[in-house]
Amino acid sequence: MIIKNKLDKAFGPVGSSTGMFMFVGGIVATYYSLIGIILIILGAFVWFTSTSTLLDTDNRKLKFLNNIFGIIPTGKWIDIKSGMKLGLKKSHTGYRTYSRSNRTLDIHINDIRIVLFNDRKKQIMQIAKFNSLDSAKIKLEEYRKLLNLNI
């Protein structure tokens, strides 16, 4: 069974909305010039590119994906070995953007992530993200049983 977990937008919330405006602006600009096609391509890239993980429970493999344009997955499979462990980790991601008038826009995102650790307790990759600790604990136990790993 393959489980897909969506993680983040590659360029954050501000980059994603900027890509949307570039995409729409490119559509309008294409009416006047073919240079607008470049804006459409760049806007689609920034707007739709995201990260996710694939979890193959039958073959005990994990894959971190960068989804280019939201549809082209790129990544490498990692075999799950017996010494690896699963755990929970608080995540705080901050995004800062400056406007033309030097005003800052700060966006902070706090969540809980399920993380895969190697035998030396070094983080290998993030597997899934959750808004609440309770739902993260439930999924952690489910993944522990599916992959036969310790916590």
Tab-separated table of C-alpha atoms in Angstrom:
chain	number	residue	atom	x	y	z
A	1	MET	CA	0.000	0.000	0.000
A	2	ILE	CA	1.335	3.453	-0.923
A	3	ILE	CA	0.424	6.430	1.264
A	4	LYS	CA	0.961	9.996	0.029
A	5	ASN	CA	1.337	12.870	2.501
A	6	LYS	CA	1.393	16.470	1.333
A	7	LEU	CA	3.815	18.673	3.266
A	8	ASP	CA	4.435	22.267	2.127
A	9	LYS	CA	4.458	24.681	-0.759
A	10	ALA	CA	8.033	25.018	-2.008
A	11	PHE	CA	8.016	28.831	-2.052
A	12	GLY	CA	5.800	29.367	0.968
A	13	PRO	CA	2.431	31.120	1.119
A	14	VAL	CA	3.690	34.459	-0.208
A	15	GLY	CA	5.599	32.867	-3.079
A	16	SER	CA	2.589	30.787	-3.973
A	17	SER	CA	0.299	33.815	-4.167
A	18	THR	CA	2.959	35.683	-6.170
A	19	GLY	CA	3.021	32.781	-8.624
A	20	MET	CA	-0.757	33.001	-8.944
A	21	PHE	CA	-0.539	36.715	-9.825
A	22	MET	CA	2.282	36.036	-12.304
A	23	PHE	CA	0.207	33.300	-13.928
A	24	VAL	CA	-2.889	35.499	-14.282
A	25	GLY	CA	-0.761	38.443	-15.397
A	26	GLY	CA	0.886	36.219	-17.999
A	27	ILE	CA	-2.498	35.231	-19.401
A	28	VAL	CA	-3.438	38.902	-19.755
A	29	ALA	CA	-0.004	39.817	-21.178
A	30	THR	CA	-0.185	37.031	-23.774
A	31	TYR	CA	-3.053	38.913	-25.402
A	32	TYR	CA	-0.621	41.745	-26.181
A	33	SER	CA	2.704	39.906	-26.553
A	34	LEU	CA	4.007	36.359	-26.611
A	35	ILE	CA	6.412	37.257	-23.794
A	36	GLY	CA	3.467	36.655	-21.468
A	37	ILE	CA	4.003	32.915	-22.004
A	38	ILE	CA	7.202	33.209	-19.937
A	39	LEU	CA	5.173	34.736	-17.103
A	40	ILE	CA	2.647	31.911	-17.364
A	41	ILE	CA	5.378	29.253	-17.103
A	42	LEU	CA	7.197	30.976	-14.224
A	43	GLY	CA	3.941	31.673	-12.409
A	44	ALA	CA	2.777	28.071	-12.754
A	45	PHE	CA	6.142	26.826	-11.472
A	46	VAL	CA	6.090	29.042	-8.367
A	47	TRP	CA	2.372	28.602	-7.702
A	48	PHE	CA	2.064	24.822	-7.984
A	49	THR	CA	5.478	23.446	-6.887
A	50	SER	CA	5.146	21.627	-3.561
A	51	THR	CA	6.727	18.940	-1.397
A	52	SER	CA	5.269	15.628	-0.272
A	53	THR	CA	6.256	12.120	0.788
A	54	LEU	CA	5.377	8.654	-0.445
A	55	LEU	CA	5.298	5.776	2.012
A	56	ASP	CA	5.423	2.259	0.514
A	57	THR	CA	4.434	-0.058	3.363
A	58	ASP	CA	4.763	-3.295	1.378
A	59	ASN	CA	8.392	-2.725	0.335
A	60	ARG	CA	9.292	-0.638	3.443
A	61	LYS	CA	10.459	2.419	1.502
A	62	LEU	CA	10.027	6.182	1.796
A	63	LYS	CA	10.363	8.825	-0.862
A	64	PHE	CA	10.591	12.600	-0.378
A	65	LEU	CA	9.121	14.342	-3.424
A	66	ASN	CA	9.461	17.772	-4.933
A	67	ASN	CA	6.398	18.079	-7.174
A	68	ILE	CA	7.517	20.405	-9.943
A	69	PHE	CA	4.543	22.281	-11.410
A	70	GLY	CA	2.506	20.173	-8.977
A	71	ILE	CA	2.506	17.177	-11.342
A	72	ILE	CA	6.131	16.091	-11.974
A	73	PRO	CA	7.402	14.194	-8.904
A	74	THR	CA	11.162	14.055	-8.345
A	75	GLY	CA	12.814	12.202	-5.504
A	76	LYS	CA	14.724	9.154	-4.382
A	77	TRP	CA	13.496	6.073	-2.522
A	78	ILE	CA	15.024	5.398	0.903
A	79	ASP	CA	14.959	1.852	2.287
A	80	ILE	CA	13.738	1.553	5.876
A	81	LYS	CA	16.274	-0.380	7.950
A	82	SER	CA	15.787	-2.101	11.282
A	83	GLY	CA	17.610	0.518	13.422
A	84	MET	CA	15.477	3.435	12.233
A	85	LYS	CA	12.848	5.028	14.458
A	86	LEU	CA	9.802	7.247	14.116
A	87	GLY	CA	9.152	10.285	16.262
A	88	LEU	CA	7.216	13.517	16.618
A	89	LYS	CA	8.770	16.944	16.244
A	90	LYS	CA	7.350	20.433	16.620
A	91	SER	CA	7.886	22.498	13.518
A	92	HIS	CA	7.956	26.274	13.281
A	93	THR	CA	8.361	27.785	9.846
A	94	GLY	CA	8.522	31.513	9.350
A	95	TYR	CA	8.225	33.452	6.124
A	96	ARG	CA	9.162	37.127	5.801
A	97	THR	CA	8.393	39.340	2.837
A	98	TYR	CA	9.158	43.005	2.286
A	99	SER	CA	6.891	45.322	0.338
A	100	ARG	CA	8.131	48.220	-1.770
A	101	SER	CA	7.513	50.563	1.153
A	102	ASN	CA	9.823	48.445	3.406
A	103	ARG	CA	6.962	47.022	5.417
A	104	THR	CA	7.393	43.448	6.490
A	105	LEU	CA	4.867	40.679	6.286
A	106	ASP	CA	5.681	37.839	8.689
A	107	ILE	CA	3.820	34.540	8.474
A	108	HIS	CA	4.509	31.844	11.083
A	109	ILE	CA	3.255	28.294	10.701
A	110	ASN	CA	3.379	25.915	13.676
A	111	ASP	CA	2.591	22.229	13.303
A	112	ILE	CA	3.577	18.742	14.434
A	113	ARG	CA	5.523	16.456	12.092
A	114	ILE	CA	6.203	12.740	12.033
A	115	VAL	CA	9.916	12.318	11.407
A	116	LEU	CA	12.088	9.336	10.470
A	117	PHE	CA	15.333	9.053	12.454
A	118	ASN	CA	18.353	6.840	11.778
A	119	ASP	CA	19.979	4.598	14.402
A	120	ARG	CA	22.048	7.554	15.734
A	121	LYS	CA	18.883	9.644	16.308
A	122	LYS	CA	19.694	11.941	13.387
A	123	GLN	CA	16.703	13.186	11.406
A	124	ILE	CA	16.471	11.684	7.935
A	125	MET	CA	13.201	13.101	6.614
A	126	GLN	CA	9.772	14.384	7.545
A	127	ILE	CA	6.941	12.015	6.728
A	128	ALA	CA	3.693	13.831	7.541
A	129	LYS	CA	2.410	17.020	9.171
A	130	PHE	CA	-0.539	17.622	11.469
A	131	ASN	CA	-2.201	20.562	13.178
A	132	SER	CA	-2.906	18.756	16.462
A	133	LEU	CA	-0.802	16.534	18.681
A	134	ASP	CA	-3.612	13.991	19.104
A	135	SER	CA	-3.991	13.302	15.384
A	136	ALA	CA	-0.194	13.108	15.019
A	137	LYS	CA	0.024	10.493	17.797
A	138	ILE	CA	-2.699	8.399	16.181
A	139	LYS	CA	-0.959	8.427	12.785
A	140	LEU	CA	2.436	7.801	14.397
A	141	GLU	CA	1.112	4.615	15.972
A	142	GLU	CA	-0.468	3.574	12.656
A	143	TYR	CA	2.804	4.135	10.742
A	144	ARG	CA	4.754	2.327	13.473
A	145	LYS	CA	2.604	-0.767	13.000
A	146	LEU	CA	2.671	-0.595	9.199
A	147	LEU	CA	6.473	-0.193	9.003
A	148	ASN	CA	7.337	-2.314	12.074
A	149	LEU	CA	9.523	0.421	13.612
A	150	ASN	CA	10.122	1.672	17.149
A	151	ILE	CA	9.160	5.084	18.451
